[in-house]
Short mmCIF file of C-alpha atoms and ligand atoms in Angstrom, two decimals:
data_model
loop_
_atom_site.label_atom_id
_atom_site.label_comp_id
_atom_site.label_asym_id
_atom_site.label_seq_id
_atom_site.Cartn_x
_atom_site.Cartn_y
_atom_site.Cartn_z
CA UNK W 1 31.15 -170.79 95.94
CA UNK W 2 28.71 -169.82 98.52
CA UNK W 3 28.54 -166.34 99.80
CA UNK W 4 29.12 -167.60 103.36
CA UNK W 5 32.51 -168.79 102.11
CA UNK W 6 33.54 -165.71 100.35
CA UNK W 7 35.79 -163.01 102.24
CA UNK W 8 34.28 -159.71 103.01
CA UNK W 9 36.36 -157.98 100.39
CA UNK W 10 35.11 -160.47 97.67
CA UNK W 11 31.59 -159.99 98.59
CA UNK W 12 32.11 -155.93 98.78
CA UNK W 13 33.47 -156.03 95.25
CA UNK W 14 30.95 -158.41 93.85
CA UNK W 15 28.11 -156.38 95.06
CA UNK W 16 29.55 -153.31 93.83
CA UNK W 17 30.19 -154.84 90.36
CA UNK W 18 26.55 -156.03 90.44
CA UNK W 19 25.33 -152.44 91.04
CA UNK W 20 27.49 -150.99 88.42
CA UNK W 21 26.68 -153.92 85.94
CA UNK W 22 22.96 -152.88 86.39
CA UNK W 23 23.63 -149.49 84.96
CA UNK W 24 26.50 -149.97 82.62
CA UNK W 25 27.71 -153.29 82.05
CA UNK W 26 30.57 -152.29 79.89
CA UNK W 27 32.19 -150.50 82.89
CA UNK W 28 31.72 -153.52 85.21
CA UNK W 29 33.34 -155.68 82.68
CA UNK W 30 36.35 -153.31 82.13
CA UNK W 31 36.88 -153.17 85.96
CA UNK W 32 36.78 -157.03 86.07
CA UNK W 33 39.22 -157.16 82.98
CA UNK W 34 41.55 -154.73 84.61
CA UNK W 35 42.08 -156.89 87.66
CA UNK W 36 42.66 -159.93 85.51
CA UNK W 37 45.23 -158.09 83.18
CA UNK W 38 47.01 -156.70 86.25
CA UNK W 39 47.08 -160.21 87.83
CA UNK W 40 48.49 -161.73 84.82
CA UNK W 41 51.20 -159.32 83.88
CA UNK W 42 54.69 -158.44 85.33
CA UNK W 43 54.26 -154.80 86.46
CA UNK W 44 57.66 -153.08 86.20
CA UNK W 45 56.54 -149.52 85.60
CA UNK W 46 58.46 -147.85 88.28
CA UNK W 47 55.62 -145.12 88.94
CA UNK W 48 52.75 -147.81 89.74
CA UNK W 49 52.08 -149.80 92.68
CA UNK W 50 48.91 -151.72 94.02
CA UNK W 51 47.12 -149.88 96.71
CA UNK W 52 45.50 -152.11 99.50
CA UNK W 53 41.81 -152.92 99.34
CA UNK W 54 41.21 -150.81 102.39
CA UNK W 55 42.63 -147.77 100.38
CA UNK W 56 40.64 -148.66 97.18
CA UNK W 57 37.31 -149.00 99.12
CA UNK W 58 37.85 -145.60 100.77
CA UNK W 59 37.70 -144.05 97.38
CA UNK W 60 34.53 -145.51 96.14
CA UNK W 61 31.98 -143.79 98.06
CA UNK W 62 29.74 -140.69 98.78
CA UNK W 63 32.55 -138.43 99.89
CA UNK W 64 32.93 -137.89 96.05
CA UNK W 65 29.58 -136.04 96.24
CA UNK W 66 30.88 -133.15 98.30
CA UNK W 67 32.43 -129.88 97.29
CA UNK W 68 34.97 -128.78 100.02
CA UNK W 69 36.87 -125.69 98.64
CA UNK W 70 39.01 -124.27 101.23
CA UNK W 71 40.77 -126.01 104.06
CA UNK W 72 39.96 -127.69 107.17
CA UNK W 73 37.65 -125.60 109.29
CA UNK W 74 37.70 -122.86 106.60
CA UNK W 75 35.38 -123.83 103.78
CA UNK W 76 33.43 -122.05 101.04
CA UNK W 77 30.82 -124.67 101.41
CA UNK W 78 28.68 -125.79 104.26
CA UNK W 79 28.31 -129.30 105.49
CA UNK W 80 31.82 -130.33 105.57
CA UNK W 81 32.32 -131.74 108.96
CA UNK W 82 33.25 -135.18 107.61
CA UNK W 83 35.45 -134.05 104.87
CA UNK W 84 37.24 -132.01 107.55
CA UNK W 85 37.77 -135.31 109.32
CA UNK W 86 39.42 -137.08 106.67
CA UNK W 87 41.41 -134.22 105.42
CA UNK W 88 42.66 -133.34 108.92
CA UNK W 89 43.70 -137.11 109.48
CA UNK W 90 45.47 -137.43 106.24
CA UNK W 91 47.42 -134.28 106.91
CA UNK W 92 48.27 -135.58 110.52
CA UNK W 93 49.30 -138.90 109.11
CA UNK W 94 51.52 -137.14 106.65
CA UNK W 95 53.24 -134.85 109.04
CA UNK W 96 53.87 -137.59 111.44
CA UNK W 97 55.06 -140.10 108.88
CA UNK W 98 57.46 -137.62 107.23
CA UNK W 99 58.33 -135.41 110.14
CA UNK W 100 57.16 -132.40 108.15
CA UNK W 101 55.94 -129.14 109.65
CA UNK W 102 52.90 -128.81 107.37
CA UNK W 103 51.17 -131.33 104.86
CA UNK W 104 48.48 -130.26 102.18
CA UNK W 105 46.65 -133.18 100.96
CA UNK W 106 44.35 -131.77 98.37
CA UNK W 107 46.34 -132.05 95.25
CA UNK W 108 44.76 -134.48 92.71
CA UNK W 109 48.14 -135.42 91.24
CA UNK W 110 51.87 -134.72 91.17
CA UNK W 111 51.63 -132.06 88.60
CA UNK W 112 48.93 -130.32 90.63
CA UNK W 113 51.23 -130.74 93.71
CA UNK W 114 54.04 -129.07 91.90
CA UNK W 115 51.76 -126.21 90.59
CA UNK W 116 50.68 -125.48 94.21
CA UNK W 117 54.27 -125.44 95.16
CA UNK W 118 55.37 -123.05 92.38
CA UNK W 119 52.38 -120.69 93.25
CA UNK W 120 53.37 -120.88 96.90
CA UNK W 121 56.89 -119.96 96.34
CA UNK W 122 55.97 -117.19 93.89
CA UNK W 123 53.49 -115.81 96.29
CA UNK W 124 55.98 -115.75 99.15
CA UNK W 125 58.91 -114.52 97.35
CA UNK W 126 57.28 -112.27 94.64
CA UNK W 127 53.79 -111.41 95.40
CA UNK W 128 53.82 -110.78 99.10
CA UNK W 129 56.91 -108.47 98.80
CA UNK W 130 55.17 -106.47 96.13
CA UNK W 131 52.01 -106.18 98.04
CA UNK W 132 54.13 -104.95 101.13
CA UNK W 133 55.93 -102.44 98.83
CA UNK W 134 52.55 -101.11 97.89
CA UNK W 135 51.10 -101.07 101.23
CA UNK W 136 48.40 -103.43 99.96
CA UNK W 137 46.99 -106.36 101.71
CA UNK W 138 45.35 -108.02 98.61
CA UNK W 139 45.83 -107.99 94.94
CA UNK W 140 42.59 -106.29 94.38
CA UNK W 141 43.93 -103.29 96.38
CA UNK W 142 46.84 -102.58 94.01
CA UNK W 143 46.43 -99.89 91.42
CA UNK W 144 46.49 -100.72 87.61
CA UNK W 145 50.25 -99.80 87.33
CA UNK W 146 51.29 -101.94 90.49
CA UNK W 147 49.24 -104.81 89.43
CA UNK W 148 50.99 -104.65 85.87
CA UNK W 149 54.34 -104.60 87.58
CA UNK W 150 53.55 -107.49 89.70
CA UNK W 151 52.25 -109.57 86.82
CA UNK W 152 55.59 -108.78 84.95
CA UNK W 153 57.63 -109.80 88.05
CA UNK W 154 55.70 -113.06 88.38
CA UNK W 155 56.35 -113.92 84.93
CA UNK W 156 60.08 -113.02 85.19
CA UNK W 157 61.30 -115.79 87.49
CA UNK W 158 63.69 -118.56 86.91
CA UNK W 159 63.93 -122.19 87.72
CA UNK W 160 66.69 -124.68 87.79
CA UNK W 161 65.69 -128.37 87.22
CA UNK W 162 67.19 -131.55 86.26
CA UNK W 163 67.41 -132.27 82.60
CA UNK W 164 64.96 -134.74 81.19
CA UNK W 165 67.39 -137.08 79.75
CA UNK W 166 69.22 -137.21 83.20
CA UNK W 167 65.95 -138.34 84.52
CA UNK W 168 64.18 -134.98 85.40
CA UNK W 169 60.45 -134.58 84.95
CA UNK W 170 58.53 -132.49 82.45
CA UNK W 171 57.08 -130.27 85.06
CA UNK W 172 60.32 -129.08 86.34
CA UNK W 173 60.45 -126.06 83.91
CA UNK W 174 60.27 -127.77 80.54
CA UNK W 175 58.85 -125.71 77.58
CA UNK W 176 56.26 -128.20 76.60
CA UNK W 177 54.70 -127.93 80.16
CA UNK W 178 53.06 -124.94 81.78
CA UNK W 179 56.01 -124.63 84.18
CA UNK W 180 58.40 -124.14 81.17
CA UNK W 181 55.94 -121.21 80.04
CA UNK W 182 55.89 -119.79 83.62
CA UNK W 183 59.45 -119.77 84.41
CA UNK W 184 62.75 -119.35 82.31
CA UNK W 185 64.51 -122.58 82.98
CA UNK W 186 67.88 -123.91 82.86
CA UNK W 187 68.67 -127.48 83.50
CA UNK W 188 71.32 -129.47 85.36
CA UNK W 189 72.56 -132.84 84.30
CA UNK W 190 74.72 -135.63 85.25
CA UNK W 191 78.50 -136.23 84.78
CA UNK W 192 78.84 -138.11 81.46
CA UNK W 193 81.77 -140.29 83.03
CA UNK W 194 79.74 -141.46 86.08
CA UNK W 195 76.10 -140.86 85.28
CA UNK W 196 75.76 -139.04 88.70
CA UNK W 197 74.47 -135.58 89.44
CA UNK W 198 77.30 -133.04 89.10
CA UNK W 199 76.84 -130.83 92.09
CA UNK W 200 79.89 -128.50 91.05
CA UNK W 201 78.53 -127.87 87.72
CA UNK W 202 75.09 -127.42 89.22
CA UNK W 203 76.43 -124.71 91.55
CA UNK W 204 78.23 -123.10 88.91
CA UNK W 205 75.02 -122.85 86.86
CA UNK W 206 73.01 -121.63 90.17
CA UNK W 207 75.58 -118.98 90.74
CA UNK W 208 75.24 -117.56 87.11
CA UNK W 209 71.56 -117.99 86.52
CA UNK W 210 70.32 -116.97 90.09
CA UNK W 211 67.05 -118.97 89.96
CA UNK W 212 64.19 -118.23 92.23
CA UNK W 213 63.61 -122.17 92.67
CA UNK W 214 65.92 -124.99 92.34
CA UNK W 215 64.01 -128.24 91.95
CA UNK W 216 65.43 -131.57 92.94
CA UNK W 217 63.86 -134.73 92.32
CA UNK W 218 63.40 -137.16 89.35
CA UNK W 219 61.36 -139.91 87.57
CA UNK W 220 64.21 -141.70 86.00
CA UNK W 221 67.34 -141.36 87.82
CA UNK W 222 68.46 -144.48 89.50
CA UNK W 223 70.71 -143.06 92.22
CA UNK W 224 70.31 -140.94 95.39
CA UNK W 225 70.40 -137.20 95.62
CA UNK W 226 72.21 -135.50 98.29
CA UNK W 227 69.59 -132.91 99.56
CA UNK W 228 72.00 -131.26 101.96
CA UNK W 229 74.37 -130.39 99.21
CA UNK W 230 71.38 -128.99 97.02
CA UNK W 231 70.13 -127.04 99.94
CA UNK W 232 73.69 -125.48 100.53
CA UNK W 233 73.69 -124.43 96.85
CA UNK W 234 70.18 -122.96 97.02
CA UNK W 235 71.00 -120.89 100.08
CA UNK W 236 74.36 -119.57 98.56
CA UNK W 237 72.30 -118.12 95.38
CA UNK W 238 69.12 -117.28 97.33
CA UNK W 239 66.89 -119.90 95.79
CA UNK W 240 64.00 -121.97 97.47
CA UNK W 241 64.85 -125.61 97.42
CA UNK W 242 61.88 -127.69 96.06
CA UNK W 243 62.06 -131.42 96.16
CA UNK W 244 59.65 -133.46 94.06
CA UNK W 245 59.90 -136.96 95.83
CA UNK W 246 56.91 -138.31 93.94
CA UNK W 247 59.03 -141.43 92.81
CA UNK W 248 60.87 -142.19 96.05
CA UNK W 249 58.32 -140.96 98.80
CA UNK W 250 57.94 -144.58 99.78
CA UNK W 251 61.58 -144.89 100.61
CA UNK W 252 61.49 -141.69 102.62
CA UNK W 253 58.40 -142.91 104.46
CA UNK W 254 59.95 -146.25 105.11
CA UNK W 255 63.34 -144.70 106.39
CA UNK W 256 65.37 -146.20 103.79
CA UNK W 257 66.38 -142.64 102.61
CA UNK W 258 67.61 -140.74 105.78
CA UNK W 259 69.98 -137.91 106.65
CA UNK W 260 71.30 -136.24 103.72
CA UNK W 261 68.99 -138.16 101.39
CA UNK W 262 65.82 -137.34 103.01
CA UNK W 263 64.52 -134.14 101.57
CA UNK W 264 62.25 -133.27 104.36
CA UNK W 265 64.73 -131.69 106.73
CA UNK W 266 66.43 -129.86 103.84
CA UNK W 267 63.84 -128.57 101.40
CA UNK W 268 61.57 -125.66 102.20
CA UNK W 269 58.90 -127.34 100.18
CA UNK W 270 58.57 -130.99 99.07
CA UNK W 271 55.78 -132.43 96.64
CA UNK W 272 54.96 -136.04 95.82
CA UNK W 273 52.19 -138.32 94.54
CA UNK W 274 50.71 -140.64 96.71
CA UNK W 275 50.31 -143.60 94.39
CA UNK W 276 53.86 -144.58 93.58
CA UNK W 277 56.31 -146.17 95.98
CA UNK W 278 54.16 -144.71 98.85
CA UNK W 279 51.32 -147.10 97.60
CA UNK W 280 48.39 -145.06 98.16
CA UNK W 281 45.59 -143.80 95.93
CA UNK W 282 46.21 -141.72 92.95
CA UNK W 283 46.77 -138.33 94.00
CA UNK W 284 49.34 -135.68 95.30
CA UNK W 285 50.47 -133.98 98.22
CA UNK W 286 52.68 -131.06 99.32
CA UNK W 287 54.85 -130.83 102.47
CA UNK W 288 56.30 -127.72 103.48
CA UNK W 289 57.93 -125.56 106.32
CA UNK W 290 55.78 -123.38 108.31
CA UNK W 291 56.75 -120.33 106.42
CA UNK W 292 55.13 -121.52 103.21
CA UNK W 293 52.03 -123.24 104.82
CA UNK W 294 49.68 -120.35 104.41
CA UNK W 295 50.41 -119.84 100.73
CA UNK W 296 50.12 -123.79 100.10
CA UNK W 297 46.84 -124.03 101.87
CA UNK W 298 45.61 -121.54 99.25
CA UNK W 299 46.25 -124.26 96.56
CA UNK W 300 42.52 -124.66 95.87
CA UNK W 301 40.92 -122.53 94.19
CA UNK W 302 44.29 -120.85 93.30
CA UNK W 303 45.46 -123.55 90.95
CA UNK W 304 43.27 -126.72 91.93
CA UNK W 305 39.70 -127.57 91.29
CA UNK W 306 37.59 -128.80 94.26
CA UNK W 307 39.26 -131.30 96.43
CA UNK W 308 38.33 -134.80 96.02
CA UNK W 309 37.18 -135.88 99.60
CA UNK W 310 36.90 -139.58 98.63
CA UNK W 311 40.57 -139.62 97.66
CA UNK W 312 41.61 -137.75 100.69
CA UNK W 313 39.98 -140.50 102.63
CA UNK W 314 41.91 -143.06 100.86
CA UNK W 315 45.11 -140.99 101.38
CA UNK W 316 44.22 -141.06 105.12
CA UNK W 317 44.13 -144.99 104.94
CA UNK W 318 47.13 -145.31 102.95
CA UNK W 319 49.23 -143.06 105.04
CA UNK W 320 48.08 -144.76 108.30
CA UNK W 321 49.26 -148.06 106.41
CA UNK W 322 52.65 -146.45 105.68
CA UNK W 323 53.12 -145.47 109.29
CA UNK W 324 53.09 -149.28 110.47
CA UNK W 325 56.29 -150.87 111.14
CA UNK W 326 56.01 -153.30 108.36
CA UNK W 327 56.13 -150.49 105.60
CA UNK W 328 59.82 -150.07 106.48
CA UNK W 329 60.41 -153.52 105.75
CA UNK W 330 58.54 -153.22 102.46
CA UNK W 331 60.54 -150.00 101.55
CA UNK W 332 63.87 -151.73 102.13
CA UNK W 333 62.65 -154.70 100.01
CA UNK W 334 61.91 -152.50 97.16
CA UNK W 335 65.58 -151.33 97.21
CA UNK W 336 66.86 -154.91 97.52
CA UNK W 337 64.78 -155.95 94.73
CA UNK W 338 65.93 -153.14 92.41
CA UNK W 339 69.51 -154.15 93.23
CA UNK W 340 68.85 -157.77 92.52
CA UNK W 341 67.27 -156.84 89.34
CA UNK W 342 70.26 -154.68 88.34
CA UNK W 343 72.62 -157.30 89.22
CA UNK W 344 70.73 -159.93 87.21
CA UNK W 345 70.82 -157.90 84.11
CA UNK W 346 74.43 -156.80 84.57
CA UNK W 347 75.43 -160.45 84.73
CA UNK W 348 73.67 -161.33 81.42
CA UNK W 349 75.71 -158.45 79.79
CA UNK W 350 73.01 -155.62 79.87
CA UNK W 351 73.99 -151.96 79.90
CA UNK W 352 72.69 -149.88 82.88
CA UNK W 353 72.72 -146.25 83.15
CA UNK W 354 75.13 -145.50 86.03
CA UNK W 355 75.91 -149.04 86.13
CA UNK W 356 73.20 -149.98 88.78
CA UNK W 357 70.75 -148.67 91.10
CA UNK W 358 70.51 -147.11 94.82
CA UNK W 359 66.79 -146.65 94.80
CA UNK W 360 63.62 -148.42 93.28
CA UNK W 361 64.44 -148.13 89.57
CA UNK W 362 66.81 -149.50 87.01
CA UNK W 363 67.32 -147.70 83.67
CA UNK W 364 68.22 -150.25 81.20
CA UNK W 365 70.02 -148.81 78.02
CA UNK W 366 68.85 -151.08 75.24
CA UNK W 367 71.15 -149.69 72.58
CA UNK W 368 73.50 -152.64 73.31
CA UNK W 369 70.75 -155.04 72.10
CA UNK W 370 70.53 -152.99 68.69
CA UNK W 371 67.07 -151.71 69.28
CA UNK W 372 65.26 -148.58 70.60
CA UNK W 373 63.25 -148.17 73.74
CA UNK W 374 60.01 -148.18 71.88
CA UNK W 375 61.02 -151.61 70.36
CA UNK W 376 62.04 -153.07 73.65
CA UNK W 377 58.84 -151.75 75.35
CA UNK W 378 56.60 -153.38 72.78
CA UNK W 379 58.62 -156.62 72.70
CA UNK W 380 58.32 -157.01 76.34
CA UNK W 381 54.62 -156.31 76.35
CA UNK W 382 54.21 -159.07 73.92
CA UNK W 383 55.64 -161.38 76.75
CA UNK W 384 53.29 -159.82 79.49
CA UNK W 385 56.09 -157.72 80.86
CA UNK W 386 54.87 -154.15 81.54
CA UNK W 387 57.53 -151.43 81.37
CA UNK W 388 58.00 -148.01 79.87
CA UNK W 389 60.46 -146.58 77.55
CA UNK W 390 62.62 -143.80 78.85
CA UNK W 391 65.25 -141.56 77.52
CA UNK W 392 68.87 -142.14 78.67
CA UNK W 393 71.48 -139.37 79.04
CA UNK W 394 72.28 -137.86 75.77
CA UNK W 395 69.76 -140.15 74.10
CA UNK W 396 70.19 -140.18 70.21
CA UNK W 397 66.56 -141.49 69.74
CA UNK W 398 64.86 -138.53 71.52
CA UNK W 399 62.05 -138.73 74.02
CA UNK W 400 59.52 -140.58 71.85
CA UNK W 401 61.41 -143.60 70.67
CA UNK W 402 64.34 -143.40 73.41
CA UNK W 403 67.18 -145.71 74.00
CA UNK W 404 66.04 -146.98 77.46
CA UNK W 405 63.57 -148.87 79.43
CA UNK W 406 62.66 -147.88 83.06
CA UNK W 407 62.21 -150.75 85.51
CA UNK W 408 60.89 -150.34 88.90
CA UNK W 409 60.18 -152.69 91.68
CA UNK W 410 57.49 -151.08 94.05
CA UNK W 411 54.69 -152.98 92.35
CA UNK W 412 56.26 -156.51 92.35
CA UNK W 413 57.45 -155.96 95.83
CA UNK W 414 53.82 -155.33 96.99
CA UNK W 415 53.05 -158.58 95.41
CA UNK W 416 55.73 -160.35 97.47
CA UNK W 417 58.39 -161.14 94.88
CA UNK W 418 61.79 -161.04 96.21
CA UNK W 419 65.50 -161.04 95.18
CA UNK W 420 65.35 -164.60 93.80
CA UNK W 421 62.43 -163.63 91.47
CA UNK W 422 64.29 -160.67 90.48
CA UNK W 423 67.00 -162.63 88.83
CA UNK W 424 64.48 -164.70 87.09
CA UNK W 425 62.92 -161.60 85.81
CA UNK W 426 66.27 -160.30 84.77
CA UNK W 427 66.62 -163.56 82.66
CA UNK W 428 63.10 -163.13 81.03
CA UNK W 429 63.88 -159.40 80.12
CA UNK W 430 67.25 -160.35 78.57
CA UNK W 431 65.56 -163.50 76.62
CA UNK W 432 63.11 -161.01 75.06
CA UNK W 433 65.52 -158.25 74.30
CA UNK W 434 67.95 -160.55 72.90
CA UNK W 435 65.61 -162.21 70.66
CA UNK W 436 64.23 -158.65 69.15
CA UNK W 437 65.52 -157.03 66.27
CA UNK W 438 64.56 -153.71 64.41
CA UNK W 439 61.68 -154.24 61.73
CA UNK W 440 60.57 -151.95 58.93
CA UNK W 441 57.44 -150.13 58.06
CA UNK W 442 56.50 -149.80 54.37
CA UNK W 443 60.14 -151.42 53.64
CA UNK W 444 62.01 -148.62 55.53
CA UNK W 445 63.82 -148.86 58.71
CA UNK W 446 61.71 -148.03 61.61
CA UNK W 447 62.41 -147.16 65.33
CA UNK W 448 58.93 -148.63 66.32
CA UNK W 449 58.44 -151.80 64.34
CA UNK W 450 60.38 -154.80 65.64
CA UNK W 451 60.64 -158.63 64.99
CA UNK W 452 60.50 -161.03 67.93
CA UNK W 453 62.17 -164.40 67.16
CA UNK W 454 59.63 -167.36 66.73
CA UNK W 455 58.13 -168.72 70.09
CA UNK W 456 60.03 -166.15 72.52
CA UNK W 457 56.83 -164.23 73.23
CA UNK W 458 54.79 -167.21 74.26
CA UNK W 459 57.64 -169.07 76.05
CA UNK W 460 58.37 -165.90 78.17
CA UNK W 461 54.75 -165.08 78.65
CA UNK W 462 54.21 -168.63 79.85
CA UNK W 463 57.17 -168.40 82.30
CA UNK W 464 55.64 -164.92 83.53
CA UNK W 465 52.44 -166.74 84.35
CA UNK W 466 54.22 -169.57 86.06
CA UNK W 467 56.21 -166.95 88.06
CA UNK W 468 53.26 -164.79 89.05
CA UNK W 469 51.21 -167.95 90.11
CA UNK W 470 53.17 -167.99 93.42
CA UNK W 471 52.38 -164.26 94.28
CA UNK W 472 48.54 -163.75 93.78
CA UNK W 473 47.57 -160.04 93.38
CA UNK W 474 44.64 -159.15 95.69
CA UNK W 475 44.57 -162.68 96.96
CA UNK W 476 41.42 -161.80 99.33
CA UNK W 477 39.42 -160.84 96.16
CA UNK W 478 37.65 -163.33 94.15
CA UNK W 479 35.36 -161.76 91.67
CA UNK W 480 33.93 -165.16 90.53
N1 DSN A 1 53.96 -140.64 86.53
C1 DSN A 1 55.23 -140.06 86.31
C2 DSN A 1 56.20 -141.35 85.90
O1 DSN A 1 55.76 -142.24 85.30
O2 DSN A 1 57.20 -141.22 86.25
C3 DSN A 1 55.29 -139.30 84.78
O3 DSN A 1 54.53 -138.25 84.93
#
């Protein structure tokens, strides 16, 4: 194909890869291979998506060369005029899109955004009152005894977060994560009968435990959370409500989650990633009420390294895209597709945690197939179906092997697949799992090894390829 007949995006990427190839051919090859692999596989990882070419291009440039500690107009480095432009724009788009009072777009990831939020609440609720009591303006003004007291107080705070096997996230106060070392944590779970968040039990626990922070939000809960109720509980016990909406930010942006299910009007502070259902670049963000803005803006260098201006530029592009009317349609289709996938699986006899979904994800309990989540994940990958294993409530197989598979629809919805295709995908998944049996390692039963019936992987992989042919990924990009 001659250059003249190539799209501008194809040309941009071909030239970019030529430049990379001239320095390190293996990297150029890996970038090309990644596009090929993503095109060929059925991506059902609930936390992944496909950012637009404009978003991807906004990340690959000389903004990466700039240091920009501080915030817009108040930098510790000179020469940040253009960084200010993109950071201010990203924050403005975020505020407008979500109706938030304040937006901080510097976090590099969801974990970073959560750390900024924890810091901001600690600063507002613990450090600032301690400084006021000591009549000090700054921690450097405290005498040794007051500083030692403040450090003890900062380390003596409590957090209530959703339990991991109910779908909570490691960064919500669990011991293996820094959040669990910073805070004494207690978890709330779901009602074993319904699988839904048990708000009465949560309120009872909060009254007893008196946490500084209640964290709502999840990475593997297939239903909605009522943030109005969560805020009422938080207010009653004097806690700050923090919502980690990383997984469902796209559904909030697209106005699928409104009223009690929209965290912004209810929580004092909301964190998110930008690359999941929101479909932006890999990164994080904090939205908060004005009372926390000053502390949130101190995220870098408090807990973050230097901001990534190239990623903030891409956030601005992606957030501008999410403000377009078509994003609402996209968000609704994510949920419709998840419902269709759940329905298709149920019709084939699969067992789903909570019996279905209200959001972008489905949690499939694979124990009814007699296998672990790990075995299911590996068998599905053999058929080019990319998922990730996930614990289910009261999981007997623990967090490593698990009994579940998490399936999400944001990526395939971006690719254009709809409810009819979700039914076909349910059939492919069921075929693979029904054809999988536990294997052995060294003659002993194994939770990882598996046996896939003859021909199933190839047959399903072929069907996956046929299905995806109708929905090309990045159709404007031809790498040659
Ligand atoms: N990225 C999160 C997810 O997959 O849900 C884990 O941190």
